Coordinates of C-alpha atoms in Angstrom, one line a residue:
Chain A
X802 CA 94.6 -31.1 -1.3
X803 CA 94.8 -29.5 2.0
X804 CA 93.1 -27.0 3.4
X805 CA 93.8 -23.7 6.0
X806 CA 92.6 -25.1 9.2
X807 CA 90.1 -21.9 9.5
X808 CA 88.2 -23.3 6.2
X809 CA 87.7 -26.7 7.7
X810 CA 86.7 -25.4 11.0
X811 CA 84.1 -23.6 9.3
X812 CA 82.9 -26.5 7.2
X813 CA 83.0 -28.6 10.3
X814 CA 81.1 -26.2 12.2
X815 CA 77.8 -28.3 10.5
X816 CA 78.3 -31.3 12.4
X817 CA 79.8 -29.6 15.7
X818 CA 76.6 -30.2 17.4
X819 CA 75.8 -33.6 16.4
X820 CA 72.2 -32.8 15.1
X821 CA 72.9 -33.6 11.6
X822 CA 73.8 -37.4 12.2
X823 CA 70.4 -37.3 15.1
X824 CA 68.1 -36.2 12.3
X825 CA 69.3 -38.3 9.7
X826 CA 69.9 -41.2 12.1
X827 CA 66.4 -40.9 13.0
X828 CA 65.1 -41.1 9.5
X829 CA 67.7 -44.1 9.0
X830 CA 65.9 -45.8 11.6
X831 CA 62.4 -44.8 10.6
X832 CA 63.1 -46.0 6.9
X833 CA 64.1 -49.8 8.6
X834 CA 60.8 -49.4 10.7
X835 CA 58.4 -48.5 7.9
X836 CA 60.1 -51.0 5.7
X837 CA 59.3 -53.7 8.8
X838 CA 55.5 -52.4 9.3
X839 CA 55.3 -52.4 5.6
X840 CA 56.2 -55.5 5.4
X841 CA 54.1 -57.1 8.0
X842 CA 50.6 -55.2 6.8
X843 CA 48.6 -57.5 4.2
X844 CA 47.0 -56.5 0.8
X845 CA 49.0 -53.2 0.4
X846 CA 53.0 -54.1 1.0
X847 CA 54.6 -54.4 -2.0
X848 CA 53.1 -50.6 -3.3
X849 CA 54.2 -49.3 0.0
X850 CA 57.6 -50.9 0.2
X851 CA 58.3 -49.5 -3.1
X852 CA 57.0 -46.0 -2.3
X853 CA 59.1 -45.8 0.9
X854 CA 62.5 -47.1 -0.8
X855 CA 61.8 -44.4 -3.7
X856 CA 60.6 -41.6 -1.3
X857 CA 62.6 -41.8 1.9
X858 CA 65.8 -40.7 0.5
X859 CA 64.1 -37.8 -1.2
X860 CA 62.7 -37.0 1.8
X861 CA 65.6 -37.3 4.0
X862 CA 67.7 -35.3 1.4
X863 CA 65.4 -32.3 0.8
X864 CA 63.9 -32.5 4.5
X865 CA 66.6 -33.1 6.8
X866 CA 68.2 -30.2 6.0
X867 CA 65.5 -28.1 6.8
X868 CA 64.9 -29.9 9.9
X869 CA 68.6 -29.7 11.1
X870 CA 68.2 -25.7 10.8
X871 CA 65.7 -25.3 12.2
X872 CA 67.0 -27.4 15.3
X873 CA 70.1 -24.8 14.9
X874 CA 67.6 -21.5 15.2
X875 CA 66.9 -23.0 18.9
X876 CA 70.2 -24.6 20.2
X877 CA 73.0 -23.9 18.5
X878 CA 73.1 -19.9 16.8
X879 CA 72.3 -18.4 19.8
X880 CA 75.4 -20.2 21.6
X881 CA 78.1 -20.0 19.0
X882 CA 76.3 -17.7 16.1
X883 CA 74.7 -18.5 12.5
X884 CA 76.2 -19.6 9.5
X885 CA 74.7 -20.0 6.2
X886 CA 76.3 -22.3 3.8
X887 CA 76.5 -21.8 0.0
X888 CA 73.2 -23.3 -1.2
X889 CA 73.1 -26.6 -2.8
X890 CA 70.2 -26.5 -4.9
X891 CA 70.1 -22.9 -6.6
X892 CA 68.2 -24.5 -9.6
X893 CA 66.3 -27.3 -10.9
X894 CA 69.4 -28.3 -12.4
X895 CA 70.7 -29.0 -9.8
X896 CA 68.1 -30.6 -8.0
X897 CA 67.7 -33.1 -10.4
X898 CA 71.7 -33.9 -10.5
X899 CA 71.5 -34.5 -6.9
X900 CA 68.4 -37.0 -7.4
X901 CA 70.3 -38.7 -10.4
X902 CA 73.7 -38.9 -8.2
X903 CA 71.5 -40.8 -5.7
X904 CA 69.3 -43.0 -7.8
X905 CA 72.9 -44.1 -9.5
X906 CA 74.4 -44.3 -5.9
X907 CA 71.6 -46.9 -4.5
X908 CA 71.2 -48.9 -7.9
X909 CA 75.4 -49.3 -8.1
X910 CA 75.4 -50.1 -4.4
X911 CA 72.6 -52.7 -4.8
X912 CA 74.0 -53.5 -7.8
X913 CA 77.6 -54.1 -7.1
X914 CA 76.9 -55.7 -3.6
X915 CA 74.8 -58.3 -5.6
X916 CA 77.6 -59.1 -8.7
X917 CA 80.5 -59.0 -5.6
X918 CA 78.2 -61.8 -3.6
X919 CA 77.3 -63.7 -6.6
X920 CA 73.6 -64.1 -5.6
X921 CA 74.9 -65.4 -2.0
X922 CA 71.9 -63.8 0.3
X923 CA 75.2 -63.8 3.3
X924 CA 77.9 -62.8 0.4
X925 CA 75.2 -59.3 -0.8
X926 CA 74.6 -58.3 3.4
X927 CA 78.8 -58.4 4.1
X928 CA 79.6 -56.5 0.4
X929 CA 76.1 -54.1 1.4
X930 CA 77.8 -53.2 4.4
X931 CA 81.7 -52.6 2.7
X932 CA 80.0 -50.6 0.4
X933 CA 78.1 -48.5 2.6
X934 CA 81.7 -48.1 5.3
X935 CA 83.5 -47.0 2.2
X936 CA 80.7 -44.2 1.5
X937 CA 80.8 -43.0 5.0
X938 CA 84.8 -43.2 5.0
X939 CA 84.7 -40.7 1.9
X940 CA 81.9 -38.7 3.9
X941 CA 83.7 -38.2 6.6
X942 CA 87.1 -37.5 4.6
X943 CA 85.2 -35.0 2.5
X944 CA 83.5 -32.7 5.6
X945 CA 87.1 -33.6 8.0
X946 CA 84.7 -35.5 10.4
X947 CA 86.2 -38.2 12.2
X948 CA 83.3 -39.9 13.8
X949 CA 82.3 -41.0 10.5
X950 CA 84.9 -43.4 10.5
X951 CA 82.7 -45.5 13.9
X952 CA 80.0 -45.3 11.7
X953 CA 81.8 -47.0 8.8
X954 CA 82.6 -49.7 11.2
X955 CA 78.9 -50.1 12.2
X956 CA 77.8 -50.6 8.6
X957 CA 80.6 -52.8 7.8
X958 CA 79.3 -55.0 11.3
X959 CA 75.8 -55.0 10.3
X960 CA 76.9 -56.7 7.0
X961 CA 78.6 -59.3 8.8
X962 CA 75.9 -60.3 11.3
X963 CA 73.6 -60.1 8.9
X964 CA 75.6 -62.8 7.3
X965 CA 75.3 -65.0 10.0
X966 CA 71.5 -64.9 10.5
X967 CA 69.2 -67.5 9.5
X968 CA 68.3 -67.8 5.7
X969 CA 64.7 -66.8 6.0
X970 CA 65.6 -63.5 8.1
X971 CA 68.3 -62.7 5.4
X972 CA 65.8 -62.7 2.4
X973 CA 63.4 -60.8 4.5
X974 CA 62.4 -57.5 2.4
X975 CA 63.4 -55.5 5.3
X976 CA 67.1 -56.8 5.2
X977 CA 67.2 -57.1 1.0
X978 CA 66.1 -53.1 0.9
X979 CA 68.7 -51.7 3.3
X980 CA 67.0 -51.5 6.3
X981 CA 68.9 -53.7 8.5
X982 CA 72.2 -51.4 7.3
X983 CA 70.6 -48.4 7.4
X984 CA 68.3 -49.2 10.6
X985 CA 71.8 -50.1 12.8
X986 CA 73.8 -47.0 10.7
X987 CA 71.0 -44.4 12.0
X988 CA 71.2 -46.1 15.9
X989 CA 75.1 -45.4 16.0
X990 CA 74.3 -42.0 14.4
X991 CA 71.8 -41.2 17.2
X992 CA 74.3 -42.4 19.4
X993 CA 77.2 -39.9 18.2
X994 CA 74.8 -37.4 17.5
X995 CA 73.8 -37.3 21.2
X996 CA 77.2 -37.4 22.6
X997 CA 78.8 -34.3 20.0
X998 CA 75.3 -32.9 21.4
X999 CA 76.2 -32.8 24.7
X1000 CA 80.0 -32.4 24.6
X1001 CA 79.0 -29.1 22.8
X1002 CA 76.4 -28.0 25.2
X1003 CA 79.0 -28.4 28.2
X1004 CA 81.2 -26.5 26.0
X1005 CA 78.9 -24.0 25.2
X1006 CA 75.9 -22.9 27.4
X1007 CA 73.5 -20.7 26.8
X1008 CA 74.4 -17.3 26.5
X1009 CA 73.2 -14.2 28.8
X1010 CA 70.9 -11.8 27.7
X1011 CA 74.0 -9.1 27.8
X1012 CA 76.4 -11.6 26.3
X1013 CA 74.4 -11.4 22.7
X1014 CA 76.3 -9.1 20.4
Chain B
X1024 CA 115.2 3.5 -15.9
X1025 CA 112.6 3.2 -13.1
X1026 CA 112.7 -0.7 -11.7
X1027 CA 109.2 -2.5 -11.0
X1028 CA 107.9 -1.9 -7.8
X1029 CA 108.3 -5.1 -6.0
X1030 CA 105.0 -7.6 -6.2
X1031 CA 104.7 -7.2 -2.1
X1032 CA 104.6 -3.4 -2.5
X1033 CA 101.5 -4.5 -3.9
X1034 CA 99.5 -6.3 -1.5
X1035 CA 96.6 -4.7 -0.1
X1036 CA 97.3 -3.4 3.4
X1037 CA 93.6 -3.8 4.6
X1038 CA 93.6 -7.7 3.7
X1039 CA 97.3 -8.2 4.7
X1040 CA 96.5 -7.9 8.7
X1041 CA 96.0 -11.3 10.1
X1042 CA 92.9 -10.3 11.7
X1043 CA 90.9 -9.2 8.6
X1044 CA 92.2 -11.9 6.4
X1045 CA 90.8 -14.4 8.5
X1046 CA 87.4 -12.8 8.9
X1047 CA 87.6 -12.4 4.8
X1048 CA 88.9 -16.6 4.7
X1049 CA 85.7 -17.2 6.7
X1050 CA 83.3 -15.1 5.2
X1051 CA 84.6 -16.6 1.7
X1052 CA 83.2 -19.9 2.4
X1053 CA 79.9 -19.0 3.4
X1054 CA 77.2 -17.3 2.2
X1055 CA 76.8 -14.9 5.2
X1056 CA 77.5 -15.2 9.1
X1057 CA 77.0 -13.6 12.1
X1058 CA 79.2 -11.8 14.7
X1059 CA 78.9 -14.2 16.7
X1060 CA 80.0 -16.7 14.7
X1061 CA 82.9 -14.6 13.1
X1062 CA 83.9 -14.6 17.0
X1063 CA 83.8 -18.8 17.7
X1064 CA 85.6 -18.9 14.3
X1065 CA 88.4 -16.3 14.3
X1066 CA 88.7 -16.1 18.5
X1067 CA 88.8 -12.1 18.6
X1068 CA 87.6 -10.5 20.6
X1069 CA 84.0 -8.3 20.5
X1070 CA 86.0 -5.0 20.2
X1071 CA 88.7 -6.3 18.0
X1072 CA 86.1 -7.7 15.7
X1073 CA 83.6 -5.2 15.3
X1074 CA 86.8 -2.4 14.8
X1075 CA 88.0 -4.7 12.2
X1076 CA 84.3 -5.6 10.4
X1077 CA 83.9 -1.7 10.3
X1078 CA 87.0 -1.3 8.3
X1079 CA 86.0 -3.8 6.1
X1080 CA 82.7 -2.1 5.9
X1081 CA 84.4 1.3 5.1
X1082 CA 86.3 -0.4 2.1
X1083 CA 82.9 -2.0 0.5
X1084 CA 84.7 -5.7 1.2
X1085 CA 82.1 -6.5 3.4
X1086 CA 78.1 -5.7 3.7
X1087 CA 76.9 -5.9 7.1
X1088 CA 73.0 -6.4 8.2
X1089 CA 71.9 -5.2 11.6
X1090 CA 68.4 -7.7 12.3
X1091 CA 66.6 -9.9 14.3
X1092 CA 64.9 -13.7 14.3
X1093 CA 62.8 -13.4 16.4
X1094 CA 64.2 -12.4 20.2
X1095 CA 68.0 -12.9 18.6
X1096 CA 69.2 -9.8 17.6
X1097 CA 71.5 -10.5 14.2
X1098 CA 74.8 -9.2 13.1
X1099 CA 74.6 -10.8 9.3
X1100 CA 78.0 -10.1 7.5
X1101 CA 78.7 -10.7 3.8
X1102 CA 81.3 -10.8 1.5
X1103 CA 80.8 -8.0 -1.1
X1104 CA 81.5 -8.9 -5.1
X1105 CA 84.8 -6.4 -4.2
X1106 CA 85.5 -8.0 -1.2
X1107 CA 86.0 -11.4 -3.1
X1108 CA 87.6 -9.8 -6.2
X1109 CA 90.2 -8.1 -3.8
X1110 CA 90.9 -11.3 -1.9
X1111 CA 92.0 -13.1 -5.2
X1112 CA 93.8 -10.4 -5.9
X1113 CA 95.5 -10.4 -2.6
X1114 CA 96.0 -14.5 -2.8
X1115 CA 97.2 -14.6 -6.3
X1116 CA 99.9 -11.4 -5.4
X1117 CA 101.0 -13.6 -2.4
X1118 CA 101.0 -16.4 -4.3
X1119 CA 103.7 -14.7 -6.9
X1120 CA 105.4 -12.7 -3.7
X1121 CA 106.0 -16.3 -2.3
X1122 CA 107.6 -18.0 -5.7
X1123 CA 110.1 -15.2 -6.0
X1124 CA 111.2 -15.7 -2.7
X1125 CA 114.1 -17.9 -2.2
X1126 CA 113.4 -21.1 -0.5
X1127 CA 117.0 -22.5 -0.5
X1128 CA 120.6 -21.4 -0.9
X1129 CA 119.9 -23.0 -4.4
X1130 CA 116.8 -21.4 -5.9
X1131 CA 118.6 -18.0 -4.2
X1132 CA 121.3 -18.4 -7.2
X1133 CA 124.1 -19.3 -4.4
X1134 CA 125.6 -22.7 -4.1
X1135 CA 128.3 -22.3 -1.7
X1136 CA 127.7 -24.1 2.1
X1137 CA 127.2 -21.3 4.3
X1138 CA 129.4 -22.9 6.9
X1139 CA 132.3 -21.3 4.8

């Protein structure tokens, strides 16, 4: 359905700056980089491997927010004013829907990328990837954001050189658990993130003491 | 006998201005906001705003908070329980103003080619 340009401006507003895809890009990347140390540390791997793939997206769900407003307080409300959105967990409820919807999300993915590839280590990378471009697509559909759609193509590219790397590499933990994906997913993220940062910036600089309303 | 007043005799006048029914879109699609950002999203001007917020104000649509965070002095405007109420009113009135309205020669009850 369509909406009045004024109400998509507004939900755009969120991702004007950029600093949603640099915080979550970063934890994208830090996920791939714990899962690598984790990986490579003796004794302890398989505990912490499975702690990060449960935690991290907790984390990133409930903290990245939090993060991202805060970077708002310093850059972005002074410049071009403060918005607060209607809150997505008013109750435990709805908390735990949100968990659920994400467990199911990452066990489908995993899932369906492994029936699709029919155990083919190449085959589960390439359908990992589709799966992951078609999330984004419907991201960026849903918040009328563009740039998602480069992102989508990065996820979908990761799939297929991962494809084309040598065996051992492609049953590495690191790769089997998303990280390869997610690790190149947050770089291009970082990498948009930065440039909507300082498109905005130029667009907007800081305001003058007698400027503030 | 004393004919219906027409639906768009009923449309509130305070929502109908373009002005305040764009700060009422915004402000129903958030939680709160502040001046400033009613300004980057609606493109008044200060004056034209803060007239506009104040009538708003005056009509109980809108709550307005005058604050600070830290150095940042705060302008917080929200939508009241009225102010939302009234702007469904105000959308479902249009809503019934624009489906009486004719659209085509056809749905106006003439088929005849105005060329004639």
């Amino acid at each position: 359905m369509s909406q009045h340009p004024l109400l998509r401006q507004v939900k755009r507003y969120w991702f004007e700056d950029g600093l949603a895809e640099i915080v979550t890009g970063v934890g994208f990347v830090g996920y791939a980089l714990a899962l690598w140390l984790a990986e490579h540390l003796s004794g302890w791997e398989t505990a912490l491997l499975d702690i990060l793939v449960i935690g991290t997206p907790i984390v990133l769900i409930f903290a990245a927010r939090w993060v991202v407003q805060h970077l708002k307080w310093r850059i972005t409300y002074p410049r071009t004013g403060y918005v607060a959105y209607p809150k997505r967990f008013r109750d435990r409820r709805q908390v735990l829907r949100v968990l659920g919807l994400w467990a199911l999300f990452t066990l489908g993915t995993g899932l369906a990328a492994f029936i699709l590839s029919r155990g083919s280590a190449g085959g589960y990378l390439v359908t990992l990837g589709l799966l992951l471009a078609v999330f984004e697509l419907a991201l960026g559909y849903a918040q009328a954001m563009p740039r998602m759609g480069l992102y989508a193509a990065v996820a979908a590219l990761a799939g297929l050189v991962g494809a084309a790397l040598p065996t051992p590499w492609q049953q590495s933990e690191v790769i089997l658990r998303g990280g390869w994906h997610l690790g190149w997913l947050g770089l291009a993220q970082i990498a948009g993130g930065a440039l909507a940062l300082q498109a905005y910036l130029r667009r907007h600089p800081e305001p003058l003491e007698g400027d503030l309303p | 006998m004393k004919a219906e007043p027409h639906a768009a005799l009923s449309l509130d006048p305070l929502i109908h201005a373009p002005a305040r029914l764009a700060i009422l879109l915004v402000l129903s699609a958030v939680d709160e906001a502040d001046f400033r950002f009613l300004l980057h999203a609606t493109g008044l001007t200060k004056g034209n705003l803060s007239a506009h917020l104040s009538k708003l104000e005056e009509a109980g649509y809108v709550e307005i908070e005058k604050t600070f965070r830290g150095k940042l002095p705060l302008t917080l405007c929200r939508l009241t329980a009225e102010g939302r109420q009234a702007l469904e009113q105000y959308r479902a009135t249009i809503q019934q103003v624009l489906n009486l309205s004719p659209t085509s020669p056809s749905a106006a009850g003439g088929d005849h080619d105005p060329a004639h």
